[in-house]
């Protein structure tokens, strides 16, 4: 019997609701596929608002110690204040445990009424760099002593033209960070038989950071993947590596989605484009994800805490359930993962769905979070 330990955090807002509705589906898929041979051992960890209430800390030491030795973890959405308070707990977890790749597969589910004409052509996996760029940036507020000092230094030493009242930030992107992210994307493309990897950047404007990401990606392909990866427009066989400027790429994934398969990009670009792609195929309610390093894989639904509907039995547990399928695929339990995908497809075809999906499926019946979970459970 194989038992895999999964540390999990319920999350804030709708987190407890989607966990209660979604986890039984994941466990039942494992049981149906393997009987008692395989099982997931779920170990609760505290983080976020519940942790603060019980321990006085948003990320207790016990939680961080457990994750330091973990291989599999799963969490619900965690609250991040806007404009004040602590910086994102999500970002903290990614940086502390070096979860440098945010991986999000985006694929159309039949039955969803998409805002685009051919959502069925969308089948992409986004590899978003997780530890650098503006998410690891250094910021100083307008008028602060730090901002004034930095502006004076840039003006005096380098002749920069910056308004003295500006808020300022520093955006770090490194060769090593860029290359390991692109490597993960290229390895995935080769393993899964994908046709291409597209480097998405804004290197025409930010030449040394975004442009650096592009250049270092190509360098990696040439250094480590000769004979297996070929640059767009060059002769040869293998996975095609190409690049697109970020704003053009947003247009291209709307107009020519069939031309793109695997996307490797910087942190902020990845944040935007992964959500935009999710909107093309049904929204964040069906968008799974994982933050992955070389040791720890941290799975999570990609939506936020949705405080306006928390406690109202309106949330969609689909993203969490499909993230569970990603976890099962990651550990090689493909049969159980396939059962989940089929259960979701049947649920959409039967048109009994949560409010976010009901708005996109004509003739559907709206059900609550709990009932939708029970429907998917029954579909197994």
C-alpha positions as a LaTeX table, in Angstrom:
\begin{tabular}{lrrr}
\hline
Residue & $x$ (\AA) & $y$ (\AA) & $z$ (\AA) \\
\hline
Unk1 & 0.00 & 0.00 & 0.00 \\
Unk2 & 1.28 & 3.47 & $-0.91$ \\
Unk3 & 0.30 & 6.31 & 1.41 \\
Unk4 & 1.31 & 9.84 & 0.48 \\
Unk5 & 1.35 & 12.54 & 3.15 \\
Unk6 & $-0.20$ & 15.83 & 2.01 \\
Unk7 & 0.04 & 18.85 & 4.32 \\
Unk8 & $-2.90$ & 21.15 & 3.79 \\
Unk9 & $-4.02$ & 24.65 & 4.74 \\
Unk10 & $-7.74$ & 25.40 & 4.58 \\
Unk11 & $-7.27$ & 29.05 & 3.65 \\
Unk12 & $-9.33$ & 32.18 & 4.28 \\
Unk13 & $-12.72$ & 33.31 & 2.98 \\
Unk14 & $-14.25$ & 30.53 & 0.91 \\
Unk15 & $-11.30$ & 28.24 & 1.67 \\
Unk16 & $-12.99$ & 26.04 & 4.30 \\
Unk17 & $-16.09$ & 25.66 & 2.10 \\
Unk18 & $-14.25$ & 24.50 & $-1.01$ \\
Unk19 & $-12.14$ & 22.13 & 1.09 \\
Unk20 & $-15.20$ & 20.55 & 2.66 \\
Unk21 & $-16.82$ & 20.09 & $-0.75$ \\
Unk22 & $-13.69$ & 19.17 & $-2.69$ \\
Unk23 & $-11.49$ & 16.92 & $-0.59$ \\
Unk24 & $-14.02$ & 14.03 & $-0.49$ \\
Unk25 & $-13.99$ & 13.99 & $-4.31$ \\
Unk26 & $-10.20$ & 13.64 & $-4.39$ \\
Unk27 & $-10.20$ & 10.86 & $-1.78$ \\
Unk28 & $-13.05$ & 9.01 & $-3.48$ \\
Unk29 & $-11.23$ & 9.09 & $-6.83$ \\
Unk30 & $-8.19$ & 7.48 & $-5.21$ \\
Unk31 & $-10.33$ & 4.82 & $-3.53$ \\
Unk32 & $-12.24$ & 4.05 & $-6.74$ \\
Unk33 & $-9.03$ & 3.75 & $-8.75$ \\
Unk34 & $-6.95$ & 1.75 & $-6.26$ \\
Unk35 & $-9.18$ & 0.44 & $-3.50$ \\
Unk36 & $-7.08$ & 0.30 & $-0.33$ \\
Unk37 & $-3.76$ & 0.05 & $-2.17$ \\
Unk38 & $-3.19$ & 3.82 & $-2.32$ \\
Unk39 & $-4.32$ & 6.62 & $-0.02$ \\
Unk40 & $-3.65$ & 10.25 & 0.83 \\
Unk41 & $-2.82$ & 11.11 & 4.44 \\
Unk42 & $-4.00$ & 14.70 & 4.97 \\
Unk43 & $-2.21$ & 16.66 & 7.71 \\
Unk44 & $-3.74$ & 20.02 & 8.68 \\
Unk45 & $-1.46$ & 23.06 & 9.04 \\
Unk46 & $-2.46$ & 26.52 & 10.23 \\
Unk47 & $-1.92$ & 29.68 & 8.17 \\
Unk48 & $-3.78$ & 32.90 & 7.48 \\
Unk49 & $-6.67$ & 34.24 & 9.53 \\
Unk50 & $-7.37$ & 31.01 & 11.41 \\
Unk51 & $-3.71$ & 30.75 & 12.39 \\
Unk52 & $-3.68$ & 34.34 & 13.62 \\
Unk53 & $-6.75$ & 33.76 & 15.78 \\
Unk54 & $-5.32$ & 30.59 & 17.32 \\
Unk55 & $-1.60$ & 31.45 & 17.57 \\
Unk56 & $-1.19$ & 35.20 & 17.03 \\
Unk57 & 0.83 & 34.53 & 13.84 \\
Unk58 & $-0.25$ & 34.35 & 10.22 \\
Unk59 & 2.47 & 31.79 & 9.42 \\
Unk60 & 3.26 & 29.88 & 12.63 \\
Unk61 & 6.69 & 28.31 & 13.09 \\
Unk62 & 5.13 & 24.84 & 13.36 \\
Unk63 & 3.64 & 25.25 & 9.89 \\
Unk64 & 6.91 & 26.42 & 8.37 \\
Unk65 & 8.85 & 23.61 & 10.07 \\
Unk66 & 6.47 & 20.98 & 8.70 \\
Unk67 & 6.64 & 22.38 & 5.18 \\
Unk68 & 10.45 & 22.50 & 5.30 \\
Unk69 & 10.50 & 18.70 & 5.22 \\
Unk70 & 7.46 & 18.16 & 2.99 \\
Unk71 & 7.20 & 16.95 & $-0.58$ \\
Unk72 & 3.47 & 17.51 & $-1.10$ \\
Unk73 & 1.32 & 20.36 & 0.19 \\
Unk74 & $-2.05$ & 21.87 & $-0.68$ \\
Unk75 & $-3.69$ & 25.09 & 0.37 \\
Unk76 & $-6.82$ & 27.12 & $-0.04$ \\
Unk77 & $-6.73$ & 30.86 & $-0.84$ \\
Unk78 & $-5.03$ & 33.13 & 1.70 \\
Unk79 & $-5.99$ & 36.76 & 2.26 \\
Unk80 & $-3.59$ & 39.55 & 1.22 \\
Unk81 & $-4.27$ & 43.15 & 2.31 \\
Unk82 & $-4.22$ & 45.78 & $-0.44$ \\
Unk83 & $-2.07$ & 48.85 & 0.12 \\
Unk84 & $-1.26$ & 48.11 & 3.77 \\
Unk85 & $-0.45$ & 45.39 & 6.26 \\
Unk86 & 1.73 & 42.33 & 5.69 \\
Unk87 & 2.98 & 41.35 & 2.26 \\
Unk88 & 1.32 & 38.35 & 0.65 \\
Unk89 & 1.49 & 35.06 & 2.56 \\
Unk90 & 1.43 & 33.32 & $-0.81$ \\
Unk91 & 4.54 & 35.22 & $-1.91$ \\
Unk92 & 6.23 & 34.48 & 1.41 \\
Unk93 & 5.63 & 30.74 & 1.06 \\
Unk94 & 6.95 & 30.77 & $-2.51$ \\
Unk95 & 10.10 & 32.63 & $-1.56$ \\
Unk96 & 10.90 & 30.80 & 1.69 \\
Unk97 & 10.53 & 27.36 & 0.08 \\
Unk98 & 11.91 & 28.47 & $-3.31$ \\
Unk99 & 8.76 & 27.44 & $-5.17$ \\
Unk100 & 10.07 & 29.07 & $-8.30$ \\
Unk101 & 7.60 & 27.68 & $-10.86$ \\
Unk102 & 3.89 & 28.44 & $-10.83$ \\
Unk103 & 2.41 & 25.92 & $-13.25$ \\
Unk104 & $-1.12$ & 26.32 & $-14.54$ \\
Unk105 & $-2.68$ & 24.12 & $-17.24$ \\
Unk106 & $-5.51$ & 25.84 & $-19.10$ \\
Unk107 & $-7.80$ & 23.67 & $-21.20$ \\
Unk108 & $-11.39$ & 24.03 & $-22.36$ \\
Unk109 & $-14.20$ & 22.00 & $-20.79$ \\
Unk110 & $-17.03$ & 21.21 & $-23.16$ \\
Unk111 & $-20.28$ & 22.97 & $-22.31$ \\
Unk112 & $-18.87$ & 26.28 & $-21.10$ \\
Unk113 & $-20.05$ & 29.30 & $-23.09$ \\
Unk114 & $-16.79$ & 31.16 & $-23.52$ \\
Unk115 & $-16.41$ & 34.84 & $-24.48$ \\
Unk116 & $-14.18$ & 33.71 & $-27.40$ \\
Unk117 & $-15.22$ & 31.92 & $-30.60$ \\
Unk118 & $-12.98$ & 28.84 & $-30.37$ \\
Unk119 & $-12.22$ & 28.07 & $-26.72$ \\
Unk120 & $-11.74$ & 24.43 & $-27.72$ \\
Unk121 & $-8.42$ & 25.46 & $-29.30$ \\
Unk122 & $-7.07$ & 26.62 & $-25.93$ \\
Unk123 & $-4.74$ & 23.98 & $-24.52$ \\
Unk124 & $-1.80$ & 25.69 & $-22.87$ \\
Unk125 & 0.35 & 25.26 & $-19.79$ \\
Unk126 & 1.77 & 28.42 & $-18.26$ \\
Unk127 & 5.10 & 28.30 & $-16.40$ \\
Unk128 & 5.30 & 31.53 & $-14.42$ \\
Unk129 & 8.52 & 32.45 & $-12.60$ \\
Unk130 & 7.57 & 32.80 & $-8.96$ \\
Unk131 & 10.42 & 34.28 & $-6.94$ \\
Unk132 & 11.71 & 37.32 & $-8.84$ \\
Unk133 & 10.39 & 40.34 & $-10.79$ \\
Unk134 & 8.12 & 42.85 & $-9.01$ \\
Unk135 & 6.90 & 40.20 & $-6.55$ \\
Unk136 & 10.42 & 40.19 & $-5.07$ \\
Unk137 & 10.78 & 43.91 & $-5.70$ \\
Unk138 & 11.96 & 46.58 & $-3.31$ \\
Unk139 & 9.58 & 49.53 & $-3.03$ \\
Unk140 & 9.77 & 52.91 & $-1.32$ \\
Unk141 & 6.76 & 55.14 & $-0.83$ \\
Unk142 & 6.47 & 58.57 & $-2.40$ \\
Unk143 & 7.99 & 61.20 & $-0.14$ \\
Unk144 & 9.70 & 58.70 & 2.18 \\
Unk145 & 13.32 & 59.27 & 3.23 \\
Unk146 & 14.29 & 56.04 & 1.46 \\
Unk147 & 12.64 & 57.10 & $-1.80$ \\
Unk148 & 14.27 & 60.54 & $-1.67$ \\
Unk149 & 17.69 & 59.03 & $-1.01$ \\
Unk150 & 17.39 & 56.48 & $-3.81$ \\
Unk151 & 16.12 & 59.08 & $-6.28$ \\
Unk152 & 18.97 & 61.45 & $-5.38$ \\
Unk153 & 21.49 & 58.64 & $-5.90$ \\
Unk154 & 20.07 & 57.69 & $-9.29$ \\
Unk155 & 19.94 & 61.31 & $-10.44$ \\
Unk156 & 23.40 & 62.24 & $-9.14$ \\
Unk157 & 25.28 & 59.06 & $-10.06$ \\
Unk158 & 23.58 & 57.98 & $-13.29$ \\
Unk159 & 21.81 & 61.08 & $-14.56$ \\
Unk160 & 18.40 & 59.43 & $-14.26$ \\
Unk161 & 15.33 & 61.57 & $-14.81$ \\
Unk162 & 12.93 & 60.85 & $-11.95$ \\
Unk163 & 10.42 & 63.17 & $-10.32$ \\
Unk164 & 11.41 & 63.84 & $-6.72$ \\
Unk165 & 7.92 & 62.91 & $-5.54$ \\
Unk166 & 7.84 & 59.49 & $-7.21$ \\
Unk167 & 7.32 & 56.21 & $-5.45$ \\
Unk168 & 10.15 & 53.96 & $-6.62$ \\
Unk169 & 10.74 & 50.25 & $-6.96$ \\
Unk170 & 13.48 & 47.86 & $-8.01$ \\
Unk171 & 12.67 & 44.82 & $-10.16$ \\
Unk172 & 15.24 & 41.99 & $-9.95$ \\
Unk173 & 15.42 & 39.27 & $-12.61$ \\
Unk174 & 18.45 & 36.95 & $-12.68$ \\
Unk175 & 20.02 & 34.60 & $-15.24$ \\
Unk176 & 19.81 & 31.65 & $-12.83$ \\
Unk177 & 16.18 & 32.29 & $-11.91$ \\
Unk178 & 15.16 & 32.68 & $-15.52$ \\
Unk179 & 17.03 & 29.62 & $-16.76$ \\
Unk180 & 15.68 & 27.20 & $-14.15$ \\
Unk181 & 12.11 & 28.30 & $-14.96$ \\
Unk182 & 12.64 & 27.87 & $-18.70$ \\
Unk183 & 14.31 & 24.51 & $-18.04$ \\
Unk184 & 11.20 & 23.27 & $-16.22$ \\
Unk185 & 9.04 & 24.40 & $-19.15$ \\
Unk186 & 11.29 & 22.74 & $-21.75$ \\
Unk187 & 11.48 & 19.49 & $-19.77$ \\
Unk188 & 7.69 & 19.45 & $-19.50$ \\
Unk189 & 7.30 & 20.05 & $-23.24$ \\
Unk190 & 9.70 & 17.23 & $-24.08$ \\
Unk191 & 8.15 & 14.79 & $-21.60$ \\
Unk192 & 4.57 & 15.54 & $-22.67$ \\
Unk193 & 5.25 & 15.72 & $-26.40$ \\
Unk194 & 4.26 & 19.38 & $-26.68$ \\
Unk195 & 5.18 & 21.19 & $-29.92$ \\
Unk196 & 6.53 & 24.48 & $-28.60$ \\
Unk197 & 7.65 & 26.68 & $-25.72$ \\
Unk198 & 7.04 & 30.43 & $-26.00$ \\
Unk199 & 9.05 & 32.91 & $-23.92$ \\
Unk200 & 6.75 & 35.84 & $-23.08$ \\
Unk201 & 8.41 & 39.12 & $-22.08$ \\
Unk202 & 8.41 & 42.91 & $-22.43$ \\
Unk203 & 12.03 & 43.04 & $-23.53$ \\
Unk204 & 11.44 & 45.73 & $-26.12$ \\
Unk205 & 11.05 & 48.23 & $-23.25$ \\
Unk206 & 12.71 & 46.64 & $-20.21$ \\
Unk207 & 15.75 & 45.40 & $-22.06$ \\
Unk208 & 17.95 & 44.26 & $-19.19$ \\
Unk209 & 15.29 & 42.53 & $-17.07$ \\
Unk210 & 12.53 & 41.26 & $-19.38$ \\
Unk211 & 14.97 & 41.24 & $-22.29$ \\
Unk212 & 17.39 & 39.36 & $-20.08$ \\
Unk213 & 14.75 & 36.69 & $-19.39$ \\
Unk214 & 14.35 & 36.18 & $-23.14$ \\
Unk215 & 18.09 & 36.03 & $-23.82$ \\
Unk216 & 18.81 & 33.66 & $-20.94$ \\
Unk217 & 16.01 & 31.36 & $-22.05$ \\
Unk218 & 17.52 & 31.04 & $-25.50$ \\
Unk219 & 20.98 & 30.55 & $-23.98$ \\
Unk220 & 19.71 & 27.66 & $-21.87$ \\
Unk221 & 18.10 & 26.00 & $-24.90$ \\
Unk222 & 21.35 & 26.25 & $-26.85$ \\
Unk223 & 23.54 & 25.08 & $-23.96$ \\
Unk224 & 21.51 & 22.10 & $-22.71$ \\
Unk225 & 18.99 & 21.04 & $-25.38$ \\
Unk226 & 20.86 & 20.80 & $-28.68$ \\
Unk227 & 19.21 & 18.29 & $-30.96$ \\
Unk228 & 16.00 & 18.33 & $-28.89$ \\
Unk229 & 14.96 & 21.99 & $-29.05$ \\
Unk230 & 15.10 & 24.19 & $-32.16$ \\
Unk231 & 14.69 & 27.94 & $-32.42$ \\
Unk232 & 11.71 & 29.20 & $-34.41$ \\
Unk233 & 12.61 & 29.67 & $-38.07$ \\
Unk234 & 15.72 & 27.49 & $-37.94$ \\
Unk235 & 16.14 & 24.05 & $-39.50$ \\
Unk236 & 15.95 & 21.03 & $-37.25$ \\
Unk237 & 13.58 & 18.79 & $-35.34$ \\
Unk238 & 12.33 & 18.93 & $-31.79$ \\
Unk239 & 10.39 & 21.30 & $-29.56$ \\
Unk240 & 10.27 & 24.79 & $-31.07$ \\
Unk241 & 11.37 & 27.60 & $-28.76$ \\
Unk242 & 10.12 & 31.06 & $-29.68$ \\
Unk243 & 9.36 & 34.37 & $-27.99$ \\
Unk244 & 6.60 & 36.96 & $-28.06$ \\
Unk245 & 6.28 & 40.44 & $-26.56$ \\
Unk246 & 3.72 & 40.36 & $-23.75$ \\
Unk247 & 1.12 & 42.75 & $-25.19$ \\
Unk248 & 1.20 & 41.00 & $-28.58$ \\
Unk249 & 0.89 & 37.65 & $-26.83$ \\
Unk250 & $-2.36$ & 38.72 & $-25.18$ \\
Unk251 & $-3.80$ & 39.35 & $-28.61$ \\
Unk252 & $-2.35$ & 36.15 & $-30.04$ \\
Unk253 & $-3.83$ & 33.81 & $-27.44$ \\
Unk254 & $-7.23$ & 35.28 & $-28.24$ \\
Unk255 & $-6.89$ & 35.10 & $-32.01$ \\
Unk256 & $-4.52$ & 32.17 & $-32.60$ \\
Unk257 & $-4.57$ & 29.94 & $-29.49$ \\
Unk258 & $-3.71$ & 26.84 & $-31.53$ \\
Unk259 & $-0.22$ & 28.29 & $-32.13$ \\
Unk260 & 0.76 & 28.11 & $-28.46$ \\
Unk261 & 1.29 & 25.15 & $-26.19$ \\
Unk262 & 3.70 & 25.86 & $-23.32$ \\
Unk263 & 4.35 & 29.41 & $-22.10$ \\
Unk264 & 7.35 & 30.38 & $-19.98$ \\
Unk265 & 7.26 & 33.90 & $-18.59$ \\
Unk266 & 8.20 & 36.31 & $-15.84$ \\
Unk267 & 6.23 & 36.72 & $-12.64$ \\
Unk268 & 3.93 & 39.65 & $-13.39$ \\
Unk269 & 3.32 & 38.68 & $-17.03$ \\
Unk270 & 2.45 & 35.17 & $-15.87$ \\
Unk271 & $-0.01$ & 36.53 & $-13.33$ \\
Unk272 & $-1.89$ & 38.41 & $-16.02$ \\
Unk273 & $-1.83$ & 35.89 & $-18.84$ \\
Unk274 & $-2.77$ & 32.84 & $-16.78$ \\
Unk275 & $-5.92$ & 34.58 & $-15.51$ \\
Unk276 & $-6.76$ & 35.87 & $-18.99$ \\
Unk277 & $-6.44$ & 32.37 & $-20.42$ \\
Unk278 & $-8.61$ & 30.97 & $-17.63$ \\
Unk279 & $-11.32$ & 33.46 & $-18.61$ \\
Unk280 & $-11.30$ & 32.04 & $-22.14$ \\
Unk281 & $-12.22$ & 28.56 & $-20.88$ \\
Unk282 & $-14.61$ & 29.22 & $-18.00$ \\
Unk283 & $-12.92$ & 31.37 & $-15.38$ \\
Unk284 & $-10.86$ & 30.76 & $-12.25$ \\
Unk285 & $-13.46$ & 28.39 & $-10.83$ \\
Unk286 & $-12.04$ & 25.63 & $-13.04$ \\
Unk287 & $-8.38$ & 26.74 & $-13.08$ \\
Unk288 & $-5.98$ & 24.47 & $-11.15$ \\
Unk289 & $-2.39$ & 25.28 & $-10.23$ \\
Unk290 & 0.76 & 24.30 & $-8.40$ \\
Unk291 & 3.75 & 26.21 & $-7.06$ \\
Unk292 & 6.75 & 23.94 & $-7.44$ \\
Unk293 & 10.39 & 23.89 & $-6.49$ \\
Unk294 & 12.96 & 21.14 & $-6.77$ \\
Unk295 & 11.60 & 19.37 & $-3.67$ \\
Unk296 & 8.20 & 20.69 & $-2.61$ \\
Unk297 & 5.09 & 20.82 & $-4.81$ \\
Unk298 & 2.44 & 23.13 & $-3.31$ \\
Unk299 & $-0.95$ & 22.76 & $-5.03$ \\
Unk300 & $-3.70$ & 25.36 & $-4.79$ \\
Unk301 & $-6.90$ & 26.63 & $-6.41$ \\
Unk302 & $-6.04$ & 29.74 & $-8.37$ \\
Unk303 & $-8.94$ & 31.93 & $-7.24$ \\
Unk304 & $-8.88$ & 34.30 & $-4.29$ \\
Unk305 & $-10.66$ & 34.27 & $-0.94$ \\
Unk306 & $-13.89$ & 35.79 & $-2.39$ \\
Unk307 & $-14.96$ & 37.37 & 0.92 \\
Unk308 & $-18.26$ & 38.65 & $-0.48$ \\
Unk309 & $-19.58$ & 35.10 & $-0.90$ \\
Unk310 & $-17.75$ & 33.42 & 1.98 \\
Unk311 & $-20.11$ & 31.37 & 4.14 \\
Unk312 & $-22.96$ & 31.60 & 1.60 \\
Unk313 & $-22.48$ & 28.17 & $-0.04$ \\
Unk314 & $-21.88$ & 29.85 & $-3.42$ \\
Unk315 & $-18.20$ & 29.08 & $-4.10$ \\
Unk316 & $-17.01$ & 26.74 & $-6.83$ \\
Unk317 & $-14.84$ & 23.86 & $-5.50$ \\
Unk318 & $-13.82$ & 22.93 & $-9.06$ \\
Unk319 & $-10.44$ & 24.66 & $-9.00$ \\
Unk320 & $-9.47$ & 22.87 & $-5.80$ \\
Unk321 & $-10.69$ & 19.50 & $-7.11$ \\
Unk322 & $-8.80$ & 19.90 & $-10.39$ \\
Unk323 & $-5.70$ & 20.98 & $-8.45$ \\
Unk324 & $-6.13$ & 17.68 & $-6.63$ \\
Unk325 & $-6.07$ & 15.94 & $-10.01$ \\
Unk326 & $-2.79$ & 17.74 & $-10.75$ \\
Unk327 & $-1.39$ & 16.40 & $-7.48$ \\
Unk328 & $-2.44$ & 12.87 & $-8.40$ \\
Unk329 & $-0.78$ & 13.22 & $-11.80$ \\
Unk330 & 2.36 & 14.56 & $-10.13$ \\
Unk331 & 2.71 & 11.42 & $-7.99$ \\
Unk332 & 1.86 & 9.12 & $-10.90$ \\
Unk333 & $-1.70$ & 8.22 & $-9.91$ \\
Unk334 & $-3.06$ & 8.99 & $-13.36$ \\
Unk335 & $-6.08$ & 6.68 & $-13.13$ \\
Unk336 & $-7.50$ & 8.64 & $-10.20$ \\
Unk337 & $-6.76$ & 11.96 & $-11.91$ \\
Unk338 & $-8.62$ & 10.81 & $-15.03$ \\
Unk339 & $-11.65$ & 9.90 & $-12.93$ \\
Unk340 & $-11.78$ & 13.45 & $-11.58$ \\
Unk341 & $-11.57$ & 14.99 & $-15.05$ \\
Unk342 & $-14.40$ & 12.77 & $-16.30$ \\
Unk343 & $-16.52$ & 13.62 & $-13.23$ \\
Unk344 & $-16.09$ & 17.35 & $-13.91$ \\
Unk345 & $-16.90$ & 16.92 & $-17.60$ \\
Unk346 & $-20.09$ & 15.02 & $-16.71$ \\
Unk347 & $-21.03$ & 17.65 & $-14.13$ \\
Unk348 & $-20.79$ & 20.39 & $-16.74$ \\
Unk349 & $-22.73$ & 18.34 & $-19.28$ \\
Unk350 & $-25.54$ & 17.78 & $-16.75$ \\
Unk351 & $-25.71$ & 21.56 & $-16.21$ \\
Unk352 & $-26.08$ & 21.55 & $-12.41$ \\
Unk353 & $-23.32$ & 23.96 & $-11.47$ \\
Unk354 & $-22.29$ & 26.77 & $-9.12$ \\
Unk355 & $-23.26$ & 30.38 & $-9.79$ \\
Unk356 & $-20.06$ & 31.34 & $-11.64$ \\
Unk357 & $-20.54$ & 28.51 & $-14.13$ \\
Unk358 & $-24.32$ & 28.87 & $-14.36$ \\
Unk359 & $-23.78$ & 32.33 & $-15.84$ \\
Unk360 & $-21.80$ & 30.68 & $-18.67$ \\
Unk361 & $-23.97$ & 27.64 & $-19.40$ \\
Unk362 & $-27.38$ & 28.15 & $-21.00$ \\
Unk363 & $-30.22$ & 26.19 & $-19.41$ \\
Unk364 & $-28.20$ & 25.33 & $-16.34$ \\
Unk365 & $-29.46$ & 24.92 & $-12.79$ \\
Unk366 & $-27.58$ & 26.76 & $-10.06$ \\
Unk367 & $-26.48$ & 24.69 & $-7.08$ \\
Unk368 & $-24.41$ & 25.47 & $-4.02$ \\
Unk369 & $-20.80$ & 24.65 & $-3.27$ \\
Unk370 & $-21.70$ & 21.64 & $-1.14$ \\
Unk371 & $-24.15$ & 20.21 & $-3.66$ \\
Unk372 & $-21.77$ & 20.65 & $-6.58$ \\
Unk373 & $-19.16$ & 18.70 & $-4.66$ \\
Unk374 & $-21.72$ & 15.96 & $-4.01$ \\
Unk375 & $-22.65$ & 15.87 & $-7.71$ \\
Unk376 & $-19.00$ & 15.41 & $-8.73$ \\
Unk377 & $-18.63$ & 12.78 & $-6.03$ \\
Unk378 & $-21.59$ & 10.91 & $-7.48$ \\
Unk379 & $-20.16$ & 11.22 & $-10.99$ \\
Unk380 & $-17.13$ & 9.18 & $-10.00$ \\
\hline
\end{tabular}
